[in-house]
C-alpha positions as a printed NumPy array, in Angstrom:
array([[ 46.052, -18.262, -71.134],
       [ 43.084, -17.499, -69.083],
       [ 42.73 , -14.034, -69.268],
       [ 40.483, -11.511, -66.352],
       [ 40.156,  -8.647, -69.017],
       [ 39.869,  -7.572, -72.551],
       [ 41.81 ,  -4.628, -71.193],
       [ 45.741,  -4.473, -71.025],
       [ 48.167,  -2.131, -70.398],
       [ 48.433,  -1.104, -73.932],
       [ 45.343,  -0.648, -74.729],
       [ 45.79 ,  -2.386, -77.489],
       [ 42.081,  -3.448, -77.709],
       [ 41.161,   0.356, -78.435],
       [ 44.077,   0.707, -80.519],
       [ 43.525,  -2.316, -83.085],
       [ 39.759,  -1.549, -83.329],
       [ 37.387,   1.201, -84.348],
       [ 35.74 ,   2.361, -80.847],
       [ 32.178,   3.573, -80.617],
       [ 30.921,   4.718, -77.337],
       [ 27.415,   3.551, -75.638],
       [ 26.266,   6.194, -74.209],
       [ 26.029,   9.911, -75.331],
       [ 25.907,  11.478, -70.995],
       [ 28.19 ,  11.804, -68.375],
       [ 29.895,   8.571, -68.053],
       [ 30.585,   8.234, -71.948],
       [ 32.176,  11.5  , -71.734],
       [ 34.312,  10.277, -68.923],
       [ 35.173,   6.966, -70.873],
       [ 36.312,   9.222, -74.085],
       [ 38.206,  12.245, -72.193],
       [ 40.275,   8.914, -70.739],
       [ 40.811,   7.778, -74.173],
       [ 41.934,  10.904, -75.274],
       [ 44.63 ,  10.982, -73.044],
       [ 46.143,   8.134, -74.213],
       [ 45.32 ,   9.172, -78.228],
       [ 42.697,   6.828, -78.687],
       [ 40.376,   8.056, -81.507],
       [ 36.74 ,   7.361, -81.545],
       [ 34.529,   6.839, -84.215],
       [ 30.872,   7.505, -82.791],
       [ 28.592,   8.171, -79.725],
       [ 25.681,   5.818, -79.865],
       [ 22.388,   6.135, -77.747],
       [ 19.124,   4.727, -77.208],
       [ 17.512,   8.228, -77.398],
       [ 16.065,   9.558, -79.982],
       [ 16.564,  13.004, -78.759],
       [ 20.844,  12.521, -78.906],
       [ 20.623,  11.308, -82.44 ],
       [ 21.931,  13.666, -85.162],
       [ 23.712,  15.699, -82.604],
       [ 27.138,  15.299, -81.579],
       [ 29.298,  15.536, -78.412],
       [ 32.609,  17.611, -79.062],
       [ 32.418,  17.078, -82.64 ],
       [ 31.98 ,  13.121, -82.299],
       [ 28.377,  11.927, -83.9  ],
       [ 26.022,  10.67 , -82.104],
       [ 24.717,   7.656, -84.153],
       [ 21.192,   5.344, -83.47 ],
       [ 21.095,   1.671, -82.076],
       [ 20.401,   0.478, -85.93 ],
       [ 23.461,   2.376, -86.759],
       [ 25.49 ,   1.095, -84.407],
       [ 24.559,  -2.475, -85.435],
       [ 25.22 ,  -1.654, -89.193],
       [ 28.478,  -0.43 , -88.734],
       [ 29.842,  -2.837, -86.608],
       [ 28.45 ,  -6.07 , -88.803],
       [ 30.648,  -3.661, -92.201],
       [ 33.48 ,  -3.197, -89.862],
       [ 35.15 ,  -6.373, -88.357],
       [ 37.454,  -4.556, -86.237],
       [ 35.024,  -2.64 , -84.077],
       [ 34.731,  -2.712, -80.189],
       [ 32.192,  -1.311, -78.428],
       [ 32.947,   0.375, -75.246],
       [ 29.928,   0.921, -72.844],
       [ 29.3  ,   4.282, -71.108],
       [ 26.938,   4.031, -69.163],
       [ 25.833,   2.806, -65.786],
       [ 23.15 ,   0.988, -67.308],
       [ 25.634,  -1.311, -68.428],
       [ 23.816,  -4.739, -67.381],
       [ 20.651,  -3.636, -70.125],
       [ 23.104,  -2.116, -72.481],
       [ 25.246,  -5.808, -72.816],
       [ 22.26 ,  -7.369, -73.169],
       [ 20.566,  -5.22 , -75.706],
       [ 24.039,  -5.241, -77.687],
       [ 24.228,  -9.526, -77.341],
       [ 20.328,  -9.29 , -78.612],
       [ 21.916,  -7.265, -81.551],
       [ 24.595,  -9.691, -82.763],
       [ 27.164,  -7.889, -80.746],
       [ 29.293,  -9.595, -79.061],
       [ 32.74 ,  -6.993, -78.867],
       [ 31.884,  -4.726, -76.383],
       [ 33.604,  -3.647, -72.732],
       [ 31.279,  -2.946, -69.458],
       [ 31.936,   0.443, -68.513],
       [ 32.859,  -1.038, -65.033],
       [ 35.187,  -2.917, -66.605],
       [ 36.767,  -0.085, -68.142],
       [ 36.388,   1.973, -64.463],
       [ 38.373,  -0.896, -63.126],
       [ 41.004,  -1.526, -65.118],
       [ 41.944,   2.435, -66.135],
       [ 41.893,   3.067, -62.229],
       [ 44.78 ,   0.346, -61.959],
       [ 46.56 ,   1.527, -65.084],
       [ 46.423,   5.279, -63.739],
       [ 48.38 ,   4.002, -60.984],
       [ 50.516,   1.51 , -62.615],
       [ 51.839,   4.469, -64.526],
       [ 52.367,   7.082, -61.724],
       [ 54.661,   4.241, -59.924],
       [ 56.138,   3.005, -63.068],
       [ 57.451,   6.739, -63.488],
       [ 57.583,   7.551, -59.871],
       [ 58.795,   4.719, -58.051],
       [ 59.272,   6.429, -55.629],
       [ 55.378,   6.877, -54.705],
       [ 54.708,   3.541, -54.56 ],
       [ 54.924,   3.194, -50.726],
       [ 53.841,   6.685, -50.243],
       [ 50.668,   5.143, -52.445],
       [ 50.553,   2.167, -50.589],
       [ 50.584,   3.541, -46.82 ],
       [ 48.027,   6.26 , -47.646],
       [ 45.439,   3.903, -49.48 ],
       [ 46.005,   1.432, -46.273],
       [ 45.387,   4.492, -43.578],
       [ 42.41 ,   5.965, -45.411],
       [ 41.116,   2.138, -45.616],
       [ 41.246,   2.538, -41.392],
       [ 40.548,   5.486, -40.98 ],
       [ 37.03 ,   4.969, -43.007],
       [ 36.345,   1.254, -40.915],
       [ 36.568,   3.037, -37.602],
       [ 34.226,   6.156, -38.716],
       [ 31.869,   3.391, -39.495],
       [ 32.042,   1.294, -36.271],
       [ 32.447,   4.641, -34.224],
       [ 29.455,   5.83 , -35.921],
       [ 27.495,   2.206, -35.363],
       [ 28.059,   2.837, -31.728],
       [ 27.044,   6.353, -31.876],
       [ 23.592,   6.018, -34.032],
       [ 22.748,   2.491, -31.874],
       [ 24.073,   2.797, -28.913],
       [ 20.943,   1.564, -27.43 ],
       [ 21.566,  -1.677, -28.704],
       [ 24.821,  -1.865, -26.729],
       [ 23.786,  -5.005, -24.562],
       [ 22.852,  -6.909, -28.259],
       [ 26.218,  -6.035, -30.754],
       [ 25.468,  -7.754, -33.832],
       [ 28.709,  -8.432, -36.1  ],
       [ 29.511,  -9.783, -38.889],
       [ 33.568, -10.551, -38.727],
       [ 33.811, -13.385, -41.688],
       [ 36.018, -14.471, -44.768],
       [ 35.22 , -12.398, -48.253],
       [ 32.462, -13.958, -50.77 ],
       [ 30.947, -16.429, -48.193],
       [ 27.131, -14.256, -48.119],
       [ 28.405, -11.294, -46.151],
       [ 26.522,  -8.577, -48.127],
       [ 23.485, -11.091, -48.782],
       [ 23.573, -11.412, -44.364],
       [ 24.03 ,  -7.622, -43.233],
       [ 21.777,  -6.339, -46.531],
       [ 18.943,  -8.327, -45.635],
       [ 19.146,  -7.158, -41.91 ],
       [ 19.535,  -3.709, -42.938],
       [ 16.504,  -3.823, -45.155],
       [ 14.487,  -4.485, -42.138],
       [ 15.643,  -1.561, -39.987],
       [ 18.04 ,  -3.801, -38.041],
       [ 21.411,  -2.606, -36.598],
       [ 24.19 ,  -5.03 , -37.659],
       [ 28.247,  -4.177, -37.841],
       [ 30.123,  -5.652, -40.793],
       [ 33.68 ,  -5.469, -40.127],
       [ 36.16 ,  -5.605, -43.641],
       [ 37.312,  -9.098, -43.409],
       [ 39.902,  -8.2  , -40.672],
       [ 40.104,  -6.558, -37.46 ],
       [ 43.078,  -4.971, -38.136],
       [ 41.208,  -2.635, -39.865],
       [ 39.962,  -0.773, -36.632],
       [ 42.181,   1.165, -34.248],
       [ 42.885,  -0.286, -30.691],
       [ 40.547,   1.753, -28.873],
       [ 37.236,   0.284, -31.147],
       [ 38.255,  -3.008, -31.035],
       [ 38.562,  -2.937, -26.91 ],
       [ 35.313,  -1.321, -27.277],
       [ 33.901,  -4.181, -29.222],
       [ 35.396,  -6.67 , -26.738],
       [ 33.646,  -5.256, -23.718],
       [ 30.186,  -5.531, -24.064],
       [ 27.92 ,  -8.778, -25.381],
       [ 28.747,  -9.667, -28.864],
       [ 26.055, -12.329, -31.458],
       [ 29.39 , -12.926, -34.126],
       [ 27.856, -14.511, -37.473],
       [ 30.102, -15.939, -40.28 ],
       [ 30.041, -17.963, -43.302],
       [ 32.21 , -21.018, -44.549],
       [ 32.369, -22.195, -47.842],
       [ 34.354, -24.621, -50.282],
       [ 37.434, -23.275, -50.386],
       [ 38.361, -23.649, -53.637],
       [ 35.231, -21.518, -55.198],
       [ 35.916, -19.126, -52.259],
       [ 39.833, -18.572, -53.066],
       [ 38.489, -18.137, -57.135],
       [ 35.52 , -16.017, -55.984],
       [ 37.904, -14.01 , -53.945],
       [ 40.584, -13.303, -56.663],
       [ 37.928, -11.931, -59.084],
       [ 36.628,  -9.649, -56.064],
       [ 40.205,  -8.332, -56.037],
       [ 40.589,  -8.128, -59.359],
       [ 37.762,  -5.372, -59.362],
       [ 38.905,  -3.305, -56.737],
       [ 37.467,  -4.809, -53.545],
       [ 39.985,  -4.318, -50.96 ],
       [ 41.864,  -1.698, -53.017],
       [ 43.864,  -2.026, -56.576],
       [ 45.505,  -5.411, -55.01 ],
       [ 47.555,  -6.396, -58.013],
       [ 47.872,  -3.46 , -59.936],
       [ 51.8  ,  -3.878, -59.514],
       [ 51.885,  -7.345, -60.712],
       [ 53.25 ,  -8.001, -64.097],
       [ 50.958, -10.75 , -64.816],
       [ 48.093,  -8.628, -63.576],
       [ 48.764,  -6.667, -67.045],
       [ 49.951,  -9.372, -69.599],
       [ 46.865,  -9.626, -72.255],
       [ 44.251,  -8.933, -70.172],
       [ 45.777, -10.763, -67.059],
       [ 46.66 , -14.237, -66.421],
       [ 44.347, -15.332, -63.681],
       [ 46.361, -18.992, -63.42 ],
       [ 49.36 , -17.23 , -62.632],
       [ 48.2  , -14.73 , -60.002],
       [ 46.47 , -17.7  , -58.658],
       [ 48.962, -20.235, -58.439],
       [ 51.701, -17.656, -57.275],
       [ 50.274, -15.343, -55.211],
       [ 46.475, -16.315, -53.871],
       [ 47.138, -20.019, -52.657],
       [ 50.676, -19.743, -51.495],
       [ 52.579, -17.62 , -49.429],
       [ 53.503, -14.645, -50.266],
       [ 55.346, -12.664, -47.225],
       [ 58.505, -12.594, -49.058],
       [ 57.489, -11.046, -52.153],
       [ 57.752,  -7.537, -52.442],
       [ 54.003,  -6.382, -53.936],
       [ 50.674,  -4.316, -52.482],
       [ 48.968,  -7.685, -51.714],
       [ 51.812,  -9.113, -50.041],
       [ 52.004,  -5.926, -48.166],
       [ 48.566,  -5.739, -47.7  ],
       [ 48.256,  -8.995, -46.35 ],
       [ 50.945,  -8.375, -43.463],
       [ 49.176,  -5.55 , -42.643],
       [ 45.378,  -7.034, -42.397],
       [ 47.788,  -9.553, -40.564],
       [ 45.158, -12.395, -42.816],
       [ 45.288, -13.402, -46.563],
       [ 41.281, -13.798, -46.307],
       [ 41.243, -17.188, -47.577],
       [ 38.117, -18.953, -45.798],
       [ 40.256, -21.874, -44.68 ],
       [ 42.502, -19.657, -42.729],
       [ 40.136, -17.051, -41.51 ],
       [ 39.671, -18.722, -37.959],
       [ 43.236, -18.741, -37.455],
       [ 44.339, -15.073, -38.73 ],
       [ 40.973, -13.943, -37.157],
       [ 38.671, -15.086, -35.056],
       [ 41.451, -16.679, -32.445],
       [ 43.545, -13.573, -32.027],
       [ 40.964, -11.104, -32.102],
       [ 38.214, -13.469, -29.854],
       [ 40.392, -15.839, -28.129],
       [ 38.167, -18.586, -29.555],
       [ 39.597, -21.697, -30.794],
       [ 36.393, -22.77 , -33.475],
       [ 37.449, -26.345, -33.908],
       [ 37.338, -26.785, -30.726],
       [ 32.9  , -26.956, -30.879],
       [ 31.455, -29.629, -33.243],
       [ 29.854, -28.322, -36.617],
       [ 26.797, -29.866, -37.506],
       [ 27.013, -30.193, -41.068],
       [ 23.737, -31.956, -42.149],
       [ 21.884, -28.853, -41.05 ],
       [ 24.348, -26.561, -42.519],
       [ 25.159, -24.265, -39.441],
       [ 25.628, -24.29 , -35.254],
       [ 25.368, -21.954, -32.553],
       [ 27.85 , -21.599, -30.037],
       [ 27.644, -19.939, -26.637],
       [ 31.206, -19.134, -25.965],
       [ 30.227, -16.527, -22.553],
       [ 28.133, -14.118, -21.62 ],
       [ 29.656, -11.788, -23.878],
       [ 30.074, -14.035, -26.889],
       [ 27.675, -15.845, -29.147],
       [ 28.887, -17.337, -32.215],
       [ 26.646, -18.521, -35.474],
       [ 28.736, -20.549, -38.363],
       [ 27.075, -21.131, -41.889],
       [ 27.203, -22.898, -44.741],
       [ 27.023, -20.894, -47.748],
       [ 25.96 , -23.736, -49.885],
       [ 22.845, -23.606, -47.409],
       [ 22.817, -19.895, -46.678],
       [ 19.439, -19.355, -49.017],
       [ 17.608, -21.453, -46.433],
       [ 18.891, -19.727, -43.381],
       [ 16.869, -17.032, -42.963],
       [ 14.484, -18.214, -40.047],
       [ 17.866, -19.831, -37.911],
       [ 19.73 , -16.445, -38.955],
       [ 16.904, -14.113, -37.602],
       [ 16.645, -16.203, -34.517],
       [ 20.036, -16.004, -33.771],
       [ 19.858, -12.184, -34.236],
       [ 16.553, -11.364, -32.175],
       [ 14.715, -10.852, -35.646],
       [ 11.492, -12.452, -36.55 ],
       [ 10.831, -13.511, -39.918],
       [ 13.933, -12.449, -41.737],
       [ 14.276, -12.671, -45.392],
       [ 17.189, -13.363, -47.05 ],
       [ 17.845, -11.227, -50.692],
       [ 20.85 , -12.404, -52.627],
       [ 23.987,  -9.535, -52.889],
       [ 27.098,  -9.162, -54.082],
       [ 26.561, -11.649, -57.132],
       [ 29.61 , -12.729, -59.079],
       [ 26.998, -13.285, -61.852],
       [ 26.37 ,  -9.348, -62.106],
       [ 29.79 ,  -8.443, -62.4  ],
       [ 31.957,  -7.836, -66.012],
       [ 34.128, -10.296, -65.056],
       [ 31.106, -13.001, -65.26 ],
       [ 32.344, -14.401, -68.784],
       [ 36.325, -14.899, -67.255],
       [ 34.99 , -16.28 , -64.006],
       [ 32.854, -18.895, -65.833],
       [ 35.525, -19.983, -68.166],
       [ 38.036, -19.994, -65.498],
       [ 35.66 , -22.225, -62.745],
       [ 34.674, -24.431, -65.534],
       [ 38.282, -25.145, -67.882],
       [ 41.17 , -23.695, -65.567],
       [ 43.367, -26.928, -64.398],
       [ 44.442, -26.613, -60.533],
       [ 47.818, -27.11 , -59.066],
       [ 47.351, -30.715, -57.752],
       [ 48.949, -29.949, -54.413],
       [ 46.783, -27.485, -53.49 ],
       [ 43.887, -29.231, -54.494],
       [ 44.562, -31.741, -52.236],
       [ 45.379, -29.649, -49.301],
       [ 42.359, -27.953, -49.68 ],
       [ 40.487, -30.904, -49.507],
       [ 42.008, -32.665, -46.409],
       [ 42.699, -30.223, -44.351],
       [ 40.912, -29.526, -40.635],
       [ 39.008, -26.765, -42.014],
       [ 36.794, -28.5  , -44.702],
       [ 36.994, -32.059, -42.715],
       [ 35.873, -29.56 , -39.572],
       [ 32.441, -28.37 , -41.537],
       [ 31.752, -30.429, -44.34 ],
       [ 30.822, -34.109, -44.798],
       [ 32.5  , -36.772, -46.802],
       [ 29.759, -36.186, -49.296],
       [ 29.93 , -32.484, -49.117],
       [ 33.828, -32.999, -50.137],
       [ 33.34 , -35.409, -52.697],
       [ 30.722, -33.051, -54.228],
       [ 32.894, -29.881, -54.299],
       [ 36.179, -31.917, -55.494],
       [ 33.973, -33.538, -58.729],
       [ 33.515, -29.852, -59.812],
       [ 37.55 , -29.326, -60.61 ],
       [ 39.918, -30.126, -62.854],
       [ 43.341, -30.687, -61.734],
       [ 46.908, -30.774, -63.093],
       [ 48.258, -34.218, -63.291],
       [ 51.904, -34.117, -62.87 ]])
């Protein structure tokens, strides 16, 4: 099984193993007061300075690096749990070490956030919807603050709305950071514009709009998106989902049952979710769910040029539209700024999937996971990717997967 997590709902990975703590400060006392509640014992603090050494945090020593390392090559069954924010240099330093059982703390953050609430429904069903309805109308509530307060802090720029309405993991953050970062006002909506009350998006409709968006194989968007997801983006999405929690999750199964097909009949948060964003924020249905209803702009109706990797589109005085490639987003940033009124833009990757804790999963998963031949196919000849991509484009993406011969 291809598993997201070394996390279940048991636990059973603190339960089955000694558990020292990196990180004697405020996050590893976070990590072991959660522990605690669930009766997990641990064994030692351990910390890089010299200072915490010798001490101890509510009677639990606080042990050196070279410590650390001894006891865990004596003791096979030993996990390391990280707690720290410094997690990136802490996994490495640990790897350097000859450790290779540890959890990112924001791994841990993750997954206890989901099993918190996992819990509360499984012994209050009842909440669940109560849950459900309140995460969706703070969700709202916080989208139109922020485009309400766009307006308010830029109004000058009211002739010249810059937005970014566009698909998940297709170089959103990478687009609107690197405008930021030069002082620029841009408006990234959350992947639907259902988000917004009525009022904001009339507002948004009446004055002259530059829309920028990505596309991207769909395949390594759909996978890309899952793991987002999986970490919270969007909310907990399938905390309630029984193969969200068996091992450490079984990504093939959420995939093939509830990410690529649909799900409108199944009685879940993402299935609720998703009639509620009224979109599933797959990339090769995002003009459809989206940009139509919201824009009144058929896409496939303007030709893509795909050897460049992007096109410009003046729909009407009030509407400019600029589609990318994602493959080619890196060497954008000159068309980008132009289309944007800003010289000499710079584009800084964000939003990595290679930062993340899930990196390891991801890897394994894009690399060994067999896909459902059906979708495969449909992915690959359907108007969206014949719409933006070249033969050779398609051939390229479809070489990188394995599928599931029947």
């Amino acid at each position: 099984m291809f598993e997201f997590s070394k996390i279940d709902k048991d636990l059973k990975i603190y339960k089955e193993n000694d558990v020292i703590i990196f990180g004697a400060s405020k996050a590893g006392y976070a990590v072991k007061h959660l522990l605690d509640r669930h009766g997990i014992e641990i064994v030692a603090f351990v910390d890089n300075d010299a200072n915490k050494v010798g001490n101890d945090i509510e009677g639990i020593s606080i042990i050196s690096v070279d410590e650390c390392v001894e006891y865990f090559h004596k003791h096979v069954n030993t996990v390391i749990q990280i707690g720290s924010t410094y997690e990136k240099e802490i996994a490495e330093q640990l790897k350097n070490r000859g450790i290779d059982r540890y959890i990112w703390y924001s791994e841990f953050r993750d997954r206890m956030k989901a099993l918190n609430r996992f819990i509360c429904c499984q012994k209050e069903p009842e909440l669940k919807p109560v849950f459900d309805e309140i995460e969706w109308k703070y969700n709202c509530s916080m989208e139109s603050d922020f485009i309400k307060s766009e307006f308010i802090n830029n109004f000058q720029f009211i002739d010249n709305i810059r937005l970014m309405l566009s698909a998940p993991k297709v170089g959103n953050t990478t687009v609107v950071n690197s405008v930021e970062r030069r002082g620029e006002n841009i408006i990234s909506l959350f992947h639907s514009y259902n988000y917004m009350d009525v009022s904001m998006q009339n507002l948004i409709r009446q004055y002259p709009v530059k829309l920028i968006m990505g596309v991207r194989d769909p395949i390594k968007q759909n996978l890309s998106l899952l793991y987002e997801l999986v970490s919270g983006g969007g909310g907990a999405c399938y905390y309630d989902l029984d193969e969200y929690w068996n091992a450490g999750g079984d990504v093939r199964s959420i995939f093939n049952k509830y990410l690529t097909q649909d799900i409108s009949d199944k009685k879940c948060w993402l299935a609720e979710l998703n009639r509620k964003r009224k979109c599933d924020w797959l990339v090769q249905h995002f003009f459809e769910q989206q940009i139509q209803p919201f824009f009144g702009v058929d896409i496939y109706q303007y030709p893509f040029d795909k050897e460049k990797g992007f096109s410009i589109y003046h729909i009407n005085d009030r509407l400019d539209i600029m589609v990318y490639q994602l493959e080619k987003l890196s060497s954008l940033g000159t068309e980008i700024g132009n289309f944007l009124g800003i010289e000499d833009l710079e584009l800084v990757t964000g939003n990595d999937s290679g930062e993340k804790w899930y990196k390891e999963s991801y890897l394994n998963v894009e690399k060994n996971m067999p896909l459902d031949k059906k979708y495969y196919e449909e992915c690959y000849t359907s108007k969206y990717i014949e719409h933006f991509y070249s033969v050779e484009d398609i051939n390229k993406f479809k070489s990188k997967w394995k599928v599931e011969e029947a």
